[in-house]
mmCIF file of C-alpha atoms and ligand atoms in Angstrom:
data_model
loop_
_atom_site.group_PDB
_atom_site.id
_atom_site.type_symbol
_atom_site.label_atom_id
_atom_site.label_comp_id
_atom_site.label_asym_id
_atom_site.label_seq_id
_atom_site.Cartn_x
_atom_site.Cartn_y
_atom_site.Cartn_z
ATOM 1 C CA MET M 28 90.186 86.185 91.374
ATOM 2 C CA ALA M 29 90.747 89.568 88.976
ATOM 3 C CA VAL M 30 93.838 91.754 88.809
ATOM 4 C CA GLU M 31 92.539 94.863 90.681
ATOM 5 C CA ARG M 32 94.390 98.025 92.099
ATOM 6 C CA THR M 33 94.109 99.296 95.449
ATOM 7 C CA PHE M 34 95.485 102.464 97.724
ATOM 8 C CA SER M 35 97.321 102.188 100.396
ATOM 9 C CA ILE M 36 98.989 105.043 102.098
ATOM 10 C CA ILE M 37 101.780 104.635 104.702
ATOM 11 C CA LYS M 38 101.160 106.968 107.934
ATOM 12 C CA PRO M 39 102.982 109.285 110.029
ATOM 13 C CA ASP M 40 104.059 107.383 112.281
ATOM 14 C CA ALA M 41 105.477 104.229 110.013
ATOM 15 C CA THR M 42 107.839 106.507 108.164
ATOM 16 C CA ARG M 43 108.779 108.704 111.065
ATOM 17 C CA ARG M 44 110.235 105.022 112.429
ATOM 18 C CA ASN M 45 111.621 104.153 109.371
ATOM 19 C CA LEU M 46 109.610 101.293 108.339
ATOM 20 C CA THR M 47 108.695 102.001 104.313
ATOM 21 C CA GLY M 48 110.622 99.122 103.360
ATOM 22 C CA ARG M 49 109.257 96.561 106.367
ATOM 23 C CA ILE M 50 106.366 97.242 105.339
ATOM 24 C CA ASN M 51 106.923 96.992 101.516
ATOM 25 C CA ALA M 52 108.347 93.997 102.272
ATOM 26 C CA VAL M 53 105.190 92.292 103.778
ATOM 27 C CA PHE M 54 102.912 93.521 100.665
ATOM 28 C CA GLU M 55 105.520 91.846 98.536
ATOM 29 C CA GLN M 56 105.360 88.232 99.732
ATOM 30 C CA ASN M 57 102.047 88.729 99.837
ATOM 31 C CA GLY M 58 101.428 88.957 96.025
ATOM 32 C CA LEU M 59 101.282 92.632 96.387
ATOM 33 C CA ARG M 60 102.854 94.750 93.707
ATOM 34 C CA ILE M 61 104.351 98.519 94.431
ATOM 35 C CA VAL M 62 103.080 100.161 90.772
ATOM 36 C CA ALA M 63 103.099 103.511 92.264
ATOM 37 C CA GLN M 64 105.014 105.035 95.138
ATOM 38 C CA LYS M 65 105.765 108.574 96.527
ATOM 39 C CA ARG M 66 106.703 110.319 99.220
ATOM 40 C CA ILE M 67 104.458 113.700 100.496
ATOM 41 C CA TRP M 68 103.195 115.912 103.480
ATOM 42 C CA MET M 69 99.984 115.939 103.460
ATOM 43 C CA SER M 70 98.516 119.797 103.597
ATOM 44 C CA ARG M 71 95.732 119.918 106.213
ATOM 45 C CA GLN M 72 93.270 120.810 103.783
ATOM 46 C CA HIS M 73 94.574 117.222 101.217
ATOM 47 C CA ALA M 74 93.521 115.486 104.167
ATOM 48 C CA LYS M 75 90.376 116.859 105.618
ATOM 49 C CA THR M 76 88.413 115.274 101.945
ATOM 50 C CA PHE M 77 90.761 112.757 101.862
ATOM 51 C CA TYR M 78 88.807 111.498 105.193
ATOM 52 C CA ALA M 79 85.347 113.076 104.513
ATOM 53 C CA VAL M 80 83.820 110.173 105.618
ATOM 54 C CA HIS M 81 84.368 110.008 108.664
ATOM 55 C CA LYS M 82 83.685 114.076 109.616
ATOM 56 C CA ASP M 83 81.137 113.060 111.933
ATOM 57 C CA ARG M 84 82.759 110.497 113.959
ATOM 58 C CA PRO M 85 84.305 111.825 117.205
ATOM 59 C CA PHE M 86 87.730 110.636 116.046
ATOM 60 C CA TYR M 87 88.247 113.274 112.803
ATOM 61 C CA ALA M 88 90.247 116.304 113.864
ATOM 62 C CA SER M 89 93.011 114.444 115.825
ATOM 63 C CA LEU M 90 93.293 111.662 112.562
ATOM 64 C CA VAL M 91 93.516 114.883 110.280
ATOM 65 C CA ASP M 92 95.905 116.292 112.387
ATOM 66 C CA PHE M 93 97.283 112.719 113.168
ATOM 67 C CA MET M 94 97.929 112.526 108.329
ATOM 68 C CA CYS M 95 99.710 116.405 108.512
ATOM 69 C CA SER M 96 102.058 115.217 111.325
ATOM 70 C CA GLY M 97 104.599 114.068 109.014
ATOM 71 C CA PRO M 98 105.644 112.581 105.939
ATOM 72 C CA VAL M 99 103.194 109.806 104.569
ATOM 73 C CA VAL M 100 104.294 107.124 101.805
ATOM 74 C CA VAL M 101 101.148 107.207 99.344
ATOM 75 C CA GLN M 102 101.535 103.248 97.023
ATOM 76 C CA VAL M 103 99.711 102.290 94.028
ATOM 77 C CA LEU M 104 99.571 98.166 94.630
ATOM 78 C CA GLU M 105 98.269 95.592 91.620
ATOM 79 C CA GLY M 106 97.399 91.810 92.727
ATOM 80 C CA GLU M 107 95.390 89.141 92.412
ATOM 81 C CA ASN M 108 91.748 90.535 94.693
ATOM 82 C CA ALA M 109 94.384 93.454 95.875
ATOM 83 C CA VAL M 110 91.670 95.181 98.458
ATOM 84 C CA ALA M 111 90.920 92.225 100.296
ATOM 85 C CA LYS M 112 94.162 90.839 100.139
ATOM 86 C CA HIS M 113 95.676 94.023 101.149
ATOM 87 C CA ARG M 114 92.815 94.605 103.984
ATOM 88 C CA GLU M 115 94.408 91.264 105.174
ATOM 89 C CA VAL M 116 97.633 92.179 104.959
ATOM 90 C CA MET M 117 96.813 94.958 107.509
ATOM 91 C CA GLY M 118 94.906 93.492 110.032
ATOM 92 C CA ALA M 119 92.328 95.213 112.444
ATOM 93 C CA THR M 120 91.881 98.713 112.893
ATOM 94 C CA ASP M 121 92.730 98.567 116.221
ATOM 95 C CA PRO M 122 96.099 96.411 116.507
ATOM 96 C CA ALA M 123 94.810 95.015 119.757
ATOM 97 C CA LYS M 124 92.828 93.201 117.539
ATOM 98 C CA ALA M 125 94.540 92.694 114.468
ATOM 99 C CA ALA M 126 96.082 89.167 113.692
ATOM 100 C CA ASP M 127 99.231 88.317 114.159
ATOM 101 C CA GLY M 128 101.834 89.038 111.328
ATOM 102 C CA THR M 129 99.788 91.563 110.103
ATOM 103 C CA ILE M 130 101.112 94.862 109.388
ATOM 104 C CA ARG M 131 99.001 96.277 112.326
ATOM 105 C CA LYS M 132 99.907 93.671 114.804
ATOM 106 C CA LEU M 133 103.473 94.020 114.121
ATOM 107 C CA PHE M 134 104.090 97.367 114.378
ATOM 108 C CA ALA M 135 101.203 99.884 114.679
ATOM 109 C CA GLU M 136 101.009 102.449 117.961
ATOM 110 C CA SER M 137 97.568 102.820 118.673
ATOM 111 C CA ILE M 138 94.129 103.042 116.931
ATOM 112 C CA GLU M 139 94.521 106.076 115.585
ATOM 113 C CA ALA M 140 98.771 105.658 114.710
ATOM 114 C CA ASN M 141 98.281 102.086 112.889
ATOM 115 C CA SER M 142 100.733 102.485 110.225
ATOM 116 C CA VAL M 143 98.757 102.306 107.214
ATOM 117 C CA HIS M 144 95.761 102.744 104.883
ATOM 118 C CA GLY M 145 94.285 100.566 102.437
ATOM 119 C CA SER M 146 90.714 101.458 99.875
ATOM 120 C CA ASP M 147 87.343 99.401 101.456
ATOM 121 C CA SER M 148 86.663 98.951 98.271
ATOM 122 C CA VAL M 149 87.205 98.800 94.331
ATOM 123 C CA GLU M 150 85.312 101.419 93.572
ATOM 124 C CA ASN M 151 86.737 103.861 96.421
ATOM 125 C CA ALA M 152 90.417 102.402 95.323
ATOM 126 C CA ALA M 153 89.872 104.328 92.033
ATOM 127 C CA ILE M 154 89.031 107.971 93.677
ATOM 128 C CA GLU M 155 91.670 107.657 96.243
ATOM 129 C CA ILE M 156 94.197 106.452 93.763
ATOM 130 C CA ALA M 157 92.645 109.586 90.798
ATOM 131 C CA TYR M 158 93.213 111.766 94.664
ATOM 132 C CA PHE M 159 96.602 111.191 94.746
ATOM 133 C CA PHE M 160 98.594 109.850 91.260
ATOM 134 C CA ALA M 161 98.175 110.897 87.326
ATOM 135 C CA GLY M 162 97.572 107.752 85.303
ATOM 136 C CA TYR M 163 101.635 108.512 83.869
ATOM 137 C CA GLU M 164 102.462 107.760 87.577
ATOM 138 C CA ILE M 165 101.547 104.305 87.802
ATOM 139 C CA VAL M 166 103.581 102.333 86.056
ATOM 140 C CA GLY M 167 102.058 98.113 86.354
HETATM 141 P P1 ATP Q 225 92.099 102.651 106.980
HETATM 142 O O1 ATP Q 225 90.810 103.648 106.369
HETATM 143 O O2 ATP Q 225 93.046 104.019 107.744
HETATM 144 O O3 ATP Q 225 92.306 101.746 105.971
HETATM 145 P P2 ATP Q 225 90.199 100.941 108.185
HETATM 146 O O4 ATP Q 225 89.236 101.394 107.484
HETATM 147 O O5 ATP Q 225 90.332 100.153 109.352
HETATM 148 O O6 ATP Q 225 91.754 101.640 107.827
HETATM 149 P P3 ATP Q 225 88.641 103.879 109.318
HETATM 150 O O7 ATP Q 225 87.065 102.813 110.199
HETATM 151 O O8 ATP Q 225 88.383 103.877 107.566
HETATM 152 O O9 ATP Q 225 89.153 101.918 109.663
HETATM 153 O O10 ATP Q 225 89.448 104.603 109.867
HETATM 154 C C1 ATP Q 225 90.248 105.386 109.112
HETATM 155 C C2 ATP Q 225 90.962 105.482 110.076
HETATM 156 O O11 ATP Q 225 91.168 106.324 111.121
HETATM 157 C C3 ATP Q 225 91.688 104.343 110.752
HETATM 158 O O12 ATP Q 225 93.028 104.197 109.865
HETATM 159 C C4 ATP Q 225 92.288 105.441 112.280
HETATM 160 O O13 ATP Q 225 93.575 105.765 112.125
HETATM 161 C C5 ATP Q 225 91.192 106.048 112.521
HETATM 162 N N1 ATP Q 225 90.685 105.772 113.608
HETATM 163 C C6 ATP Q 225 89.614 105.056 112.903
HETATM 164 N N2 ATP Q 225 88.953 104.110 114.696
HETATM 165 C C7 ATP Q 225 89.477 105.077 115.416
HETATM 166 C C8 ATP Q 225 89.719 105.244 116.882
HETATM 167 N N3 ATP Q 225 87.789 104.989 117.327
HETATM 168 N N4 ATP Q 225 89.749 105.788 117.383
HETATM 169 C C9 ATP Q 225 91.249 106.884 116.621
HETATM 170 N N5 ATP Q 225 91.264 106.621 115.010
HETATM 171 C C10 ATP Q 225 90.624 105.574 114.363
HETATM 172 MG MG1 MG Q 226 88.638 103.309 106.000
#
């Protein structure tokens, strides 16, 4: 297995409930190392561009509103097989379908307010990381 980097967001529903540390503990317990992290308030334009892949889906406008509704914590996580491992510990998009012990099962409020984002491929991870971080901000 290769050491990979993935991009992660702790979403506004989780920062509002002060869950950053508990979510980070799940990442660290599962072999993911936080090699970059910052708390930001996303602008509408930033959120719209980030989620542009979903622009024709019925939930797009609501998702953009939600992602701009409070602070988020953007992160780069590093580890063996990091993209798949991160998605495994996040759990299914819909918390009602997420496996026991996953972050979304533990913490998500709804299919939209589902506490975390994770890249879906190594290629998209690189694009998403570059959208939020300069190289000097990532320290492995
Ligand atoms: P993410 O991309 O956030 O890691 P994901 O890959 O599991 O999650 P996607 O299908 O990429 O899910 O959807 C992106 C985000 O859009 C979801 O995390 C969720 O916040 C929101 N979303 C997805 N499906 C729905 C839906 N049916 N209704 C409302 N919001 C949704
Ligand atoms: Mg996705």
